[in-house]
Structure formats: structure tokens, C-alpha cells
């Protein structure tokens, strides 16, 4: 059904650790994996799925490791990839970071985990909090104290153990939104999309029953309260704790939350949003001599909000040198390893406009390598503000012991600095490339 | 860094001593060292007895390590592995469920035959363990054991226990039992292991709400193998599956999409729910594009299939497939493909603007594909052709070598699609002649020059320049050059005689490529014997090309839809093409739309022969069967009746009248050969009446026909009589007498016939359905007494009732009409104004069907009851009644 075996390889393709789940394939098949990868790399090709004879390798890369699943059947590929990513998550929870060192140092625990998360190719329990209850890192427990499988493993509520106790019961909610924009080279917004998520930090005793109310348009239509300000969620994805059929029936978000931090839901909506920080730029490249960059940033949100930690990343040619900067506010830094200038503005109030100029030298011998045109990216955070206007109307917490619990909500809009459209073509043939930049996206 | 996998004797000796130490801590450290050596690939099998000695321990961690060691080395030391059995058996009865489960899990992984026998008893206990953790582990262990020794598992009755676990109270146990059963069923495709019925489906749907994300995938994948009885059941399952579309795990979403795409097939299109469901599918598919790149890739490959199957789902979502600058190349290329599939007049402007941007990127593969995509847009959306051509010309002006070459290749296709429209650009193309170094581009350019030789003043010079290095060109270019010069000669014979001589001699005398030589000789002979004929052949009007050439063949597409989320859907190949030992396995198919007809139970009757799943009998006569057999050649998975092959609606032509001919094999799928036909019974002989049309450019000869095994043993009684070659645009009518003595295999639908037709070009496969009335023999009139006795004799379970609506014949007219199709009325009686007609039918294979037709005066709805020892034919027989009475 899925993987016959799973391997963790180093960058050279050497097996650090492996687990043969089905025993129906030769484990040495994996030796073909890296040579195939190298060949593909030579051809500037890449695919997350490679084949050797009847063996299929599905792989992901994490830091300096390859996680490779091997199968010879018509495996469920989606399941395999999402399982591999889940494995990474579990290992990270256990070892802080998953890399070659942590695998070598903890091989016993890694074996134990691999034994527990998958059986005969079927993924089993992959919830690291629950795993930690019976696969401990110290592992020195002797006979009397040997852990038993927590009932949670097989329960319908497989993400929360019973008997959790806190003195003070609280729930913290973060509503985090980001905007994905697609801006054409001429500066018009082709597509905009808001991606949001609601993150929970749950500090609650027992098995609490939670109900979350949002200003969801569909819900308000059902209940006939169409006048209020609502948000139309295009697609919603929930943590497995949320009762999906209940949501499907009456849009109620009800759940028993996992303990600690988790992402309760994510949502996506397509609305026309203008860029929160508009960037205009002119990059003039005088071949063999210099690059001149002018960037103008304008905040397009209400003046009572403020964007914090704004970082504007402007790409420069990889062979540029001797940077000089001038800014109307904030400071600039040249990051040669990324070939970008990073312009940092600590606090950027709404309705303001700032400028930055940069000057770079270029070597007289030009590199022959073609460089991809990279976009300008912007990172920032705006607290107490969501672009979509989503609101948490209530969070009801019911536990049979009847304790009082406080819900806390925080709103924030972020930008991961993602962008899509390449820039326009060179305009002035005399100047090798004059790039007119559109506003780039946010995440 | 470990450089060698050998381990020195001293080290072994040292470890041996430590393993046998009295101190627990030392022992454990030693086992850890052994495992560490094992991990880096050193052979520590020599320590087997010493490690196994450490197995009897109360330290859980140590036990796990020893178990791990055992799993690795037991196979190489089977005799010594027996030593471990006792401990396993003991551990299976430990008070701690973790240990019980660990023991049963590990034992299953030790693939040593001798051990498996000892595993049976502990496994039986563990399957009934009070702790669900142990039960879920034991369920998986049954699949493991089955993989090692299937017979043992069957003999021990583990399969039944496993089936019982589907009703377990614990969702995780249910999910693992489902997974184990599916795995076992996969290697035994014909077993009825996953005996899915509405009750078990209901249990699975309940468990779906409660189990982990992985369990949900097992259950959804299992559900996808079920064929609902009717559209109502289909809808109710869909309703309960749709909430999964909101799951955070992409794999759960894709498996849910698979179930929905499959079951949707059964829903009537006019149903409100159908369109609701279509709308629900789009947002989750779009959200999959925010997943990790590998998952995005799987999603995109599947969206590619979904867009071909149901374009309406994503037709408004073009923009989400725009490429992001940091997408991995494999994601970019897939997105590009989907963009073209979604391109339409409504969005073409935006698509073109994007493609133009992509064509100026740096990644060569991506740029090439983008340029090609512009050409495909031109061919697909006629209104955009002009804009596409001018975009391509702009790109040619960039003089970037590979861009120019790609552009020329696609412009050639645009010329083919819109002849005499854009030839004004030829001059620009000719300017770039020198820069073309790829065969495909050179061939395309030569084709253009030859095709439009009359408009290019220096066509002869251009072609001559290629001739110099004729032998260094690739075959593709050589062939094209040969044809182009012949074309040129036919258009401007006076000044190019020398040139044509030259190329003909190069092709025929100096080349050792048979294709090239043959083409050269053909041209030579044509030109020397009959220049007029040569003109007709070489300068014939070419069929237009369409953009649909890269579409996946419909039966394959259906099969791939059933495999959404799996490797098959990523490769766009059926599992049989890449999974070893799956050749004989059934191909999955989408269920047919049932409407409101009650489908028949699909039990096999001995009269109909029972060798489902045998290798297809066909194809052998034609040499090697193609690697990817059309799905229709294998025994289909059980399902309702209906028309899977889109042969023009659900209604099947029936009755004594000859149904109109319909197209069975469109020319597009058969390299220009179109076959339409019908069936008839004339004077007791079954005839297959065919019309063959040659829509290709070349002459077709050597026709032959074969049938796959079918329900009633239909086989051609003689060869296909096509004596004269079939020229382009020629049509021939043939009638093929059929016998009923061929090999028998039950088909679904019962009257499905899979046909292979061969000609000099290739072998083509299609399937069609014959009216079962063709098989009604002339001596089908039963004696009254025999009828009465038989009617009583056939169990009531075999009786099926149908309604025939809107039939306005009286009982006598109906009776005589039916007699024309060998349905004989034996008796008639009238009770309270209702005529009851008793009829008998005999099929060519000796099966009798008895019928009672009730006709009420003034009521246009007839009721018909059919009784037969092979009840599966009733449905087809009923359809015959309907067709005969209504035509």
C-alpha cells in the first residue's frame, strides 16, 4: 500500500539508518538512488519520484538528509510524501533539529520511532506528543515502570491524553493572515489571495469540549444574520481534532483540542486586496561598471496601524561589489550569500512613503552565467489587524469538572515575502537591463 | 566514517564477552554497540546466539534492540532463529500490552518459514486481545503472515477473524484491518475478500469519522474499490465523504477526491447534488497547491487527469496554476501543462501574457515548454491564433537559439491547423535557417519550405543548402528533406530536376536506412511512371491536426481516475505497466451510470463459464500484445450495467429491427481507421455488419478481426472479407457471420464484446455491446407443460420484475412483434381486464428464459417478470423487450 522500506541518507547517498517494513525488496536497491539523482542533476532535471527497475523511490530532502521511501507496488504517493514530512516533524520534536548528527547520536530512539510510526508500510501513530508518552529518549525505565501504550494511541481522540492537569486554564489563539499577490510586470494585481491560519496554545485540564465561532458568511446565512460583517472562506482545512461532518452539516467548529501548541485550521479566500506595502523600483545596470537601484516603499493601510520589522529584499547581480546605500529611514545591509540588499525598517506606519538608493560596482569581466530574474520581496508584520476582517466571535470551553477558562485572541497580518511574476523585459537597450518592478507579494 | 563493512575478529570477541556479561547495564551497552555496527552496515551476524541470549530481559529498551537485531539477521540464520521462538510466545502473553504488541509485530517481520508456524497460536490470541493496541498490531500481522505463507493464513482462518475486526469497536483496529485486507486482496484480485456491502460500507463510513488521518486514507482507498448499487447509495456515500475535503492532510483530501470522482460517475447529471459536488471539489484541489512541493507535484499530476475527465471543475481557476518564481522545475512544468488544458477563449489573453513571460526565463526546459505551449494555445483557441503567432515572431526576434527552434517547430503545427493564413511569416522564419541545429527544428523548417515552395522564391537554394550534409542529418531530417524536394519538384518541375535526382540517389543508393530507401524508391517510381498520381499522393490535402493529440486515451483515463493519489496517477500509466506480477490483475474502471434500474446480482453462474481474470485470449494471434492493454480487454471489476465506452448514450439498440449503425472506433483513436457497425440476426445466422472507413492518408490492407472471450462465446465464423485495399477516404461495408462456439468468459455488462481489428498499420481495440436478442434461437418455443414445470422449478429468488413504460401496443400486437425476435408466446389468459402473456426464449447457449408479461388495457405501463436459472441475463433480456416493443 505504501512503503516497503524507508531510508535516511546523507547527501552522498550513504544510508544512515533504514527500516525494512515489508521484507519484499532487496534493501541494496537503494544504492541506485543517488547515482540516478546525480544523473538527473546533470541533465538539470529533477523529480520527487525516481525509478530503478521495479523499484520506485519517493524522496524528500530535509537539511542535509534525504528521506527516501522505496516501493515496488502502486503505492499511494500522496500518503507516502505526507508521511515522510510527518516523520520529519516527529524527529524534530524529539531531537530539536533533524540532521545527520541527530540521527547518529540518537539511533536507538530513531529505530524505536521508526518501529512505531509505521507497520508493514501502514502509517500508525505519528502524533509526537502521544509518542513521547511511551517512547522516551532516556529510555532507561526498568521493568516496573515500563510504559504501556497510552489509550490515546487507539482512541477515537488520538491526539489528546486523559488526565492532563493545569492550575490555571487558558487558551491562546493567534489569527495569522498573509496575502499572496500576483502582480504583473506593469504593476496591476492579477490575483490576490488571503491565506490565514488559527493557531492554538491550549493550557486546559481534562478533556475539554471547545466550540469556536467565527464571522463565517455561510454560517450567518444559515442562521439568517446576513447583515453583520462576514467573511467568505473559500476553502478551510482543519486539524484532525475538528469534527468535519459537523462542520459540513451546520458549520460548527467543535473539537477536543490537542494539548499545547497546534494549528487548528487554515483557510483561504480570494478577494481583491491591494498590496499593503507598495514597492516601486528602478534598477539600472551599466554593464562592466555599476548597478544603481532606487526603491520607493509606500504603506497602503490605515494610519492607525503600523507594520513592524519590515524587511525589503532587493536582488542584485551575484558579482556586484562595493555597496553604498542611502535611505530616508531604516538601514540597509548587503547579503552577498543571497545576492540581495536587505532594507530594514523597524516600524512603518500606515500612509507613509520611504526611499532607498543603492549603488554597486560591477566587475569589468562579466560572468557568462545567465541569472534568473528574481523579484523583490517584502517581509513584515502588522499586529491587531487582519486583511480579511475575520473575527473570533466566541470560543466556548466546556469541561465536565466545570472550571472557568479564559480564551485570549490575537490578530496579526504577516508577509512571508512571496512573489510570482517575473519583471518586465529590458526597456532601454542602451542600458543593458532596466527593470521596472511591480509590487511583489506577501505571504 | 566507516570505510569497510568488515569487522575484525577482536572486536567480535570483545562484544561477545560483553554480551555475556552478568551486568545488565554492560549487556545493554553491548547490544547497543552491536546495533550501531549493524546500522553502519557491518556484518555482526556472528553474534547471533549471544544477542538472542539477551532477549529474555525485563528491560524494554534492550528487548527492542534485540528484536531489531533479530529482524535483520533471522533470515540469514534461520535455524538459530528458532531459539527465539519461545521468548516471542512468552512475550505475546506478557501483562504489558506494549510488549505483547511488540512481540507479535516483530514475529511477523521475521520472514522465516519455520517460525511462522509458531506464530499462529500467539497471533490468534492477539487478534482477540482485550487491548486495542495489540489487536491493531495483530491485524497488520495477518497481512505480514499472508505475504510469507498465504495458504497458512487461509487454513488457520485468520482471514475471517480479520474480516470480523472490521466491526471492531475501536476505530484504529478497524482502519488497520481494512488496510491489511486491502493489501491481501491486492495480491489476490479475484478473491472476494473485501466483500463490501452496504452494511460493511456503513461501518467503514462511521469509522472514517473517528480514526487517525492515516486510517482515514486506508478506509477511503478501500471505499474507492466499492461499486454502489445505485445512484442513491452513491450519493449517500459521497455526502459522507465530502467532509474529508476539509482535512489538513493532503493525502486524505486526494483519497476523498478519488472516491468522489469515481462515485460521481453514477450520479445523474441533472441532479442538483451533482452540480453541488462539482463545486465542492474545486477549492480543495486549489488548496493542494499550497502543500509541500512533492505533494503539489502529486496533486498537479492528478489535477491533470481530473481536468481531462471533468474540465468543468477547474475551468475558472486558471490563475492558480500560474508559475511561481521559486517553484521547483517539476512543479513549473506540470503547471504549464494544466494551463494549456484550461486555456479557453475567455482566459487566453492572460495565459498568453504569462507564457510570454515564461519564455524569457533562464531555465531552458521550462522556456522550451513555454514556447511550445504558446503554439498549443494557437491550435486550441482559434481566436487567439493570430496573437500567438505574433508572440512567437517576437520571440524569434530575441534570437535566443533554443527559443527560435521551438518557435519554428510550433509554427509548423500552426500552419497545419490553419492553412493559408499565416504564411506571411515564412520570410522571417527563413532568416533563421542557419541557426537551427536541432533535428526537430530543421525538419520543421524543411517541411515549411517544401510545403510552401511555390511562395518561396529561393526554395530550391534553401533546400539545396541542406543537401550538402545529407548523410550527417538525422533520419527525421533526411526523410523530410526528401519529401520537401519532391514537393518542390512537383510544383516547379523545370528548374529543380537536377535537385530531385540528387536527393533520390542520395536516399536510395547511398543510404542504408530502409525507411529512407523505401520512401525514395516509392517517389522515384511514382515520378517516373505517373507524375499525375505522384502529385495526388505527395501534394494531397492533409488532414487538419487538433490539439487533442496529447489527451489520455479514455479507457486509460478512467482507470487512472480510479487510482488517484497513487504512483499510477503520477506516472499516468496503469499499475500493470510498472508493477511486477500485476499483468493478470483486473483493471479498475469507473462505475456506469445506473439510472434507476435495479442492477442484477453479479454472481457467476456455471452456465456462463467462470474464468474471469484469465489472461486475455486475444492479441496472441497478432504477435505480442501491447504493454498497455486497453482496460476493456480484461475482465472488468463488478459494476452496474451501462455504456462505458461512450458509444452514444445509454440506450442499447435491440430487437428484430436492425439497430442503426453507430461508431465503435473513431478514426482519431485508430490512426485513421473508423469502424461503425451493428448486429443482426438474419435467417438464424448472427451477423456483425461493419462499415470501415479509411480517413488516413495511406492505403489500408491486411484486415483481420478477433474477439476477446465473451459471455456467450461469440467468435467470427470466418475471416473478415476485405479483399481490396482500402484507399484514403474509401468506405467499405462488410458483414461478418458469427458463431457461438468461441471461448467463454463472463463480461460486464454481459453483452459486452471486445474486438481487435488489425490492419497493415496497427492493431486497434474497441468494445461494443450487442443486443442479446441476437442470441435468441428459432426453436425457443417451450411446451406448455414444460413451461409450467420449469416456472415452478426455478427458485423465486431468480425472478426479476421490470416495468416497461409508455408502450401503447395491445397484447396481440406485442406478442407478434416479439415473435419476430424469437420471443415466443406460449399462452395467454385474461384476468380482470389484465392480459397475462407467458413467453419463452432460448439463448444460443441453451439457457431458457421464461417471461410473464402483464398488459392492462388503458395503461401504457407493462409489467414483466423474468425467470431464469442464470438470473444475470434478465437485465439484458428486459432491455430487449423494451427495445423491441418500442421500435
Short mmCIF file of N, CA and C in Angstrom, two decimals, chain A residues 341-428:
data_model
loop_
_atom_site.label_atom_id
_atom_site.label_comp_id
_atom_site.label_asym_id
_atom_site.label_seq_id
_atom_site.Cartn_x
_atom_site.Cartn_y
_atom_site.Cartn_z
N UNK A 341 20.04 43.06 -1.39
CA UNK A 341 20.16 44.14 -0.42
C UNK A 341 18.94 44.04 0.48
N UNK A 342 19.17 44.04 1.77
CA UNK A 342 18.03 43.99 2.67
C UNK A 342 17.87 45.35 3.35
N UNK A 343 16.70 45.93 3.14
CA UNK A 343 16.39 47.25 3.70
C UNK A 343 15.43 47.01 4.87
N UNK A 344 15.91 47.31 6.06
CA UNK A 344 15.10 47.07 7.26
C UNK A 344 14.48 48.35 7.78
N UNK A 345 13.19 48.29 8.05
CA UNK A 345 12.51 49.42 8.67
C UNK A 345 11.78 48.88 9.89
N UNK A 346 12.19 49.32 11.07
CA UNK A 346 11.64 48.76 12.31
C UNK A 346 10.14 48.95 12.40
N UNK A 347 9.72 50.18 12.08
CA UNK A 347 8.32 50.48 12.27
C UNK A 347 7.86 51.36 11.10
N UNK A 348 6.82 50.93 10.44
CA UNK A 348 6.39 51.57 9.20
C UNK A 348 4.90 51.90 9.34
N UNK A 349 4.57 53.12 9.75
CA UNK A 349 3.16 53.44 9.98
C UNK A 349 2.39 53.51 8.65
N UNK A 350 1.08 53.40 8.74
CA UNK A 350 0.25 53.44 7.54
C UNK A 350 0.32 54.80 6.86
N UNK A 351 0.14 54.81 5.55
CA UNK A 351 0.08 56.06 4.79
C UNK A 351 1.41 56.79 4.66
N UNK A 352 2.52 56.11 4.82
CA UNK A 352 3.83 56.76 4.72
C UNK A 352 4.58 56.27 3.47
N UNK A 353 5.59 57.03 3.08
CA UNK A 353 6.38 56.63 1.92
C UNK A 353 7.86 56.84 2.21
N UNK A 354 8.69 55.84 1.94
CA UNK A 354 10.13 55.94 2.19
C UNK A 354 10.91 55.58 0.94
N UNK A 355 12.16 56.06 0.92
CA UNK A 355 13.00 55.84 -0.26
C UNK A 355 14.30 55.15 0.13
N UNK A 356 14.87 54.45 -0.82
CA UNK A 356 16.19 53.87 -0.60
C UNK A 356 16.94 53.90 -1.92
N UNK A 357 18.24 54.24 -1.83
CA UNK A 357 19.08 54.17 -3.02
C UNK A 357 20.28 53.29 -2.72
N UNK A 358 20.65 52.50 -3.70
CA UNK A 358 21.85 51.68 -3.51
C UNK A 358 22.70 51.77 -4.77
N UNK A 359 24.01 51.62 -4.56
CA UNK A 359 24.94 51.71 -5.67
C UNK A 359 25.95 50.58 -5.54
N UNK A 360 26.12 49.82 -6.59
CA UNK A 360 27.09 48.71 -6.57
C UNK A 360 28.06 48.82 -7.73
N UNK A 361 29.27 48.35 -7.49
CA UNK A 361 30.20 48.24 -8.60
C UNK A 361 30.05 46.89 -9.27
N UNK A 362 30.39 46.83 -10.56
CA UNK A 362 30.35 45.55 -11.27
C UNK A 362 31.73 45.28 -11.84
N UNK A 363 32.16 44.03 -11.87
CA UNK A 363 33.49 43.72 -12.42
C UNK A 363 33.50 43.98 -13.94
N UNK A 364 34.67 44.27 -14.43
CA UNK A 364 34.76 44.59 -15.86
C UNK A 364 34.60 43.33 -16.71
N UNK A 365 34.95 42.18 -16.13
CA UNK A 365 34.72 40.93 -16.87
C UNK A 365 33.39 40.36 -16.41
N UNK A 366 32.47 40.25 -17.33
CA UNK A 366 31.13 39.83 -16.95
C UNK A 366 31.05 38.31 -16.88
N UNK A 367 30.32 37.79 -15.91
CA UNK A 367 30.15 36.34 -15.85
C UNK A 367 29.20 35.91 -16.96
N UNK A 368 29.49 34.75 -17.50
CA UNK A 368 28.70 34.30 -18.66
C UNK A 368 27.40 33.66 -18.21
N UNK A 369 27.33 33.35 -16.94
CA UNK A 369 26.15 32.64 -16.46
C UNK A 369 24.92 33.54 -16.50
N UNK A 370 23.87 32.98 -17.02
CA UNK A 370 22.62 33.72 -17.05
C UNK A 370 22.02 33.69 -15.66
N UNK A 371 21.53 34.84 -15.22
CA UNK A 371 20.90 34.84 -13.91
C UNK A 371 19.40 34.94 -14.05
N UNK A 372 18.70 34.14 -13.29
CA UNK A 372 17.24 34.22 -13.30
C UNK A 372 16.82 35.56 -12.74
N UNK A 373 15.71 36.05 -13.21
CA UNK A 373 15.25 37.33 -12.68
C UNK A 373 14.48 37.07 -11.41
N UNK A 374 15.01 37.58 -10.34
CA UNK A 374 14.36 37.34 -9.06
C UNK A 374 13.55 38.56 -8.68
N UNK A 375 12.46 38.37 -8.00
CA UNK A 375 11.62 39.51 -7.64
C UNK A 375 12.08 40.16 -6.32
N UNK A 376 11.55 41.34 -6.09
CA UNK A 376 11.74 41.98 -4.79
C UNK A 376 10.74 41.37 -3.82
N UNK A 377 11.20 41.07 -2.63
CA UNK A 377 10.26 40.51 -1.66
C UNK A 377 10.21 41.39 -0.42
N UNK A 378 9.06 41.36 0.22
CA UNK A 378 8.85 42.21 1.39
C UNK A 378 8.36 41.35 2.55
N UNK A 379 8.97 41.51 3.70
CA UNK A 379 8.51 40.84 4.90
C UNK A 379 8.09 41.87 5.93
N UNK A 380 6.98 41.60 6.62
CA UNK A 380 6.57 42.50 7.70
C UNK A 380 5.52 41.82 8.56
N UNK A 381 5.14 42.51 9.61
CA UNK A 381 4.07 42.03 10.48
C UNK A 381 3.22 43.22 10.87
N UNK A 382 1.90 43.06 10.79
CA UNK A 382 1.04 44.14 11.29
C UNK A 382 0.18 43.55 12.39
N UNK A 383 0.40 43.96 13.63
CA UNK A 383 -0.40 43.40 14.72
C UNK A 383 -1.80 44.00 14.77
N UNK A 384 -2.67 43.35 15.46
CA UNK A 384 -4.07 43.78 15.71
C UNK A 384 -4.84 44.05 14.43
N UNK A 385 -4.57 43.30 13.40
CA UNK A 385 -5.16 43.65 12.12
C UNK A 385 -5.24 42.39 11.25
N UNK A 386 -6.39 42.14 10.67
CA UNK A 386 -6.46 41.09 9.65
C UNK A 386 -6.99 41.69 8.36
N UNK A 387 -6.45 41.28 7.28
CA UNK A 387 -6.85 41.82 5.99
C UNK A 387 -8.28 41.40 5.65
N UNK A 388 -8.59 40.16 5.99
CA UNK A 388 -9.90 39.62 5.60
C UNK A 388 -11.02 40.19 6.45
N UNK A 389 -10.71 40.64 7.65
CA UNK A 389 -11.75 41.07 8.57
C UNK A 389 -12.33 39.92 9.36
N UNK A 390 -11.64 38.82 9.40
CA UNK A 390 -12.15 37.67 10.16
C UNK A 390 -12.11 37.98 11.65
N UNK A 391 -13.12 37.50 12.34
CA UNK A 391 -13.19 37.75 13.77
C UNK A 391 -13.57 36.50 14.52
N UNK A 392 -12.96 36.34 15.66
CA UNK A 392 -13.38 35.26 16.54
C UNK A 392 -14.52 35.81 17.38
N UNK A 393 -15.71 35.27 17.21
CA UNK A 393 -16.85 35.80 17.95
C UNK A 393 -16.92 35.19 19.34
N UNK A 394 -16.62 33.96 19.43
CA UNK A 394 -16.57 33.34 20.76
C UNK A 394 -15.74 32.08 20.71
N UNK A 395 -15.27 31.65 21.86
CA UNK A 395 -14.65 30.34 22.00
C UNK A 395 -15.22 29.75 23.28
N UNK A 396 -16.12 28.81 23.13
CA UNK A 396 -16.76 28.22 24.31
C UNK A 396 -15.95 27.02 24.77
N UNK A 397 -15.72 26.98 26.07
CA UNK A 397 -14.93 25.88 26.63
C UNK A 397 -15.77 25.17 27.68
N UNK A 398 -16.03 23.92 27.45
CA UNK A 398 -16.84 23.17 28.41
C UNK A 398 -16.07 21.93 28.83
N UNK A 399 -15.89 21.82 30.16
CA UNK A 399 -15.23 20.61 30.66
C UNK A 399 -16.09 20.11 31.79
N UNK A 400 -16.12 18.78 31.95
CA UNK A 400 -17.12 18.27 32.90
C UNK A 400 -16.86 18.72 34.33
N UNK A 401 -15.60 19.01 34.67
CA UNK A 401 -15.34 19.49 36.03
C UNK A 401 -15.85 20.93 36.20
N UNK A 402 -16.21 21.56 35.10
CA UNK A 402 -16.84 22.86 35.17
C UNK A 402 -15.92 24.03 35.51
N UNK A 403 -14.62 23.92 35.19
CA UNK A 403 -13.74 25.05 35.52
C UNK A 403 -13.95 26.22 34.57
N UNK A 404 -13.52 27.38 35.04
CA UNK A 404 -13.57 28.59 34.22
C UNK A 404 -12.28 28.65 33.42
N UNK A 405 -12.40 28.95 32.17
CA UNK A 405 -11.17 29.08 31.38
C UNK A 405 -11.22 30.36 30.58
N UNK A 406 -10.06 30.96 30.40
CA UNK A 406 -10.01 32.23 29.68
C UNK A 406 -9.47 32.04 28.27
N UNK A 407 -10.22 32.46 27.28
CA UNK A 407 -9.66 32.46 25.93
C UNK A 407 -9.02 33.81 25.61
N UNK A 408 -7.86 33.80 24.99
CA UNK A 408 -7.18 35.03 24.56
C UNK A 408 -7.05 34.99 23.04
N UNK A 409 -7.32 36.09 22.41
CA UNK A 409 -7.21 36.12 20.95
C UNK A 409 -6.26 37.24 20.51
N UNK A 410 -5.46 36.95 19.52
CA UNK A 410 -4.52 37.94 18.99
C UNK A 410 -4.60 37.88 17.47
N UNK A 411 -4.64 39.04 16.85
CA UNK A 411 -4.70 39.07 15.37
C UNK A 411 -3.39 39.61 14.84
N UNK A 412 -2.97 39.08 13.74
CA UNK A 412 -1.73 39.58 13.15
C UNK A 412 -1.73 39.32 11.64
N UNK A 413 -1.21 40.29 10.91
CA UNK A 413 -1.05 40.07 9.47
C UNK A 413 0.44 40.03 9.17
N UNK A 414 0.83 39.04 8.40
CA UNK A 414 2.24 38.83 8.13
C UNK A 414 2.49 38.84 6.64
N UNK A 415 3.74 38.94 6.31
CA UNK A 415 4.09 38.71 4.93
C UNK A 415 5.32 37.86 4.92
N UNK A 416 5.27 36.77 4.19
CA UNK A 416 6.44 35.91 4.08
C UNK A 416 7.30 36.33 2.91
N UNK A 417 6.84 37.33 2.19
CA UNK A 417 7.65 37.83 1.08
C UNK A 417 7.66 36.90 -0.09
N UNK A 418 6.50 36.50 -0.53
CA UNK A 418 6.49 35.64 -1.69
C UNK A 418 6.03 36.42 -2.90
N UNK A 419 6.48 36.00 -4.02
CA UNK A 419 6.11 36.73 -5.21
C UNK A 419 6.10 35.81 -6.41
N UNK A 420 5.50 36.25 -7.48
CA UNK A 420 5.25 35.30 -8.56
C UNK A 420 5.75 35.76 -9.91
N UNK A 421 5.30 36.90 -10.32
CA UNK A 421 5.57 37.26 -11.70
C UNK A 421 6.98 37.79 -11.86
N UNK A 422 7.62 37.35 -12.87
CA UNK A 422 8.92 37.95 -13.16
C UNK A 422 8.72 39.39 -13.64
N UNK A 423 9.80 40.11 -13.66
CA UNK A 423 9.68 41.51 -14.05
C UNK A 423 9.55 41.65 -15.54
N UNK A 424 9.25 42.84 -15.91
CA UNK A 424 9.11 43.14 -17.33
C UNK A 424 10.42 43.01 -18.06
N UNK A 425 10.35 43.05 -19.34
CA UNK A 425 11.55 42.89 -20.15
C UNK A 425 12.43 44.14 -20.09
N UNK A 426 13.61 44.01 -20.55
CA UNK A 426 14.51 45.15 -20.61
C UNK A 426 13.88 46.24 -21.47
N UNK A 427 13.98 47.46 -21.02
CA UNK A 427 13.29 48.53 -21.71
C UNK A 427 14.24 49.30 -22.61
N UNK A 428 15.35 49.66 -22.04
CA UNK A 428 16.27 50.50 -22.78
C UNK A 428 17.47 49.67 -23.24
#
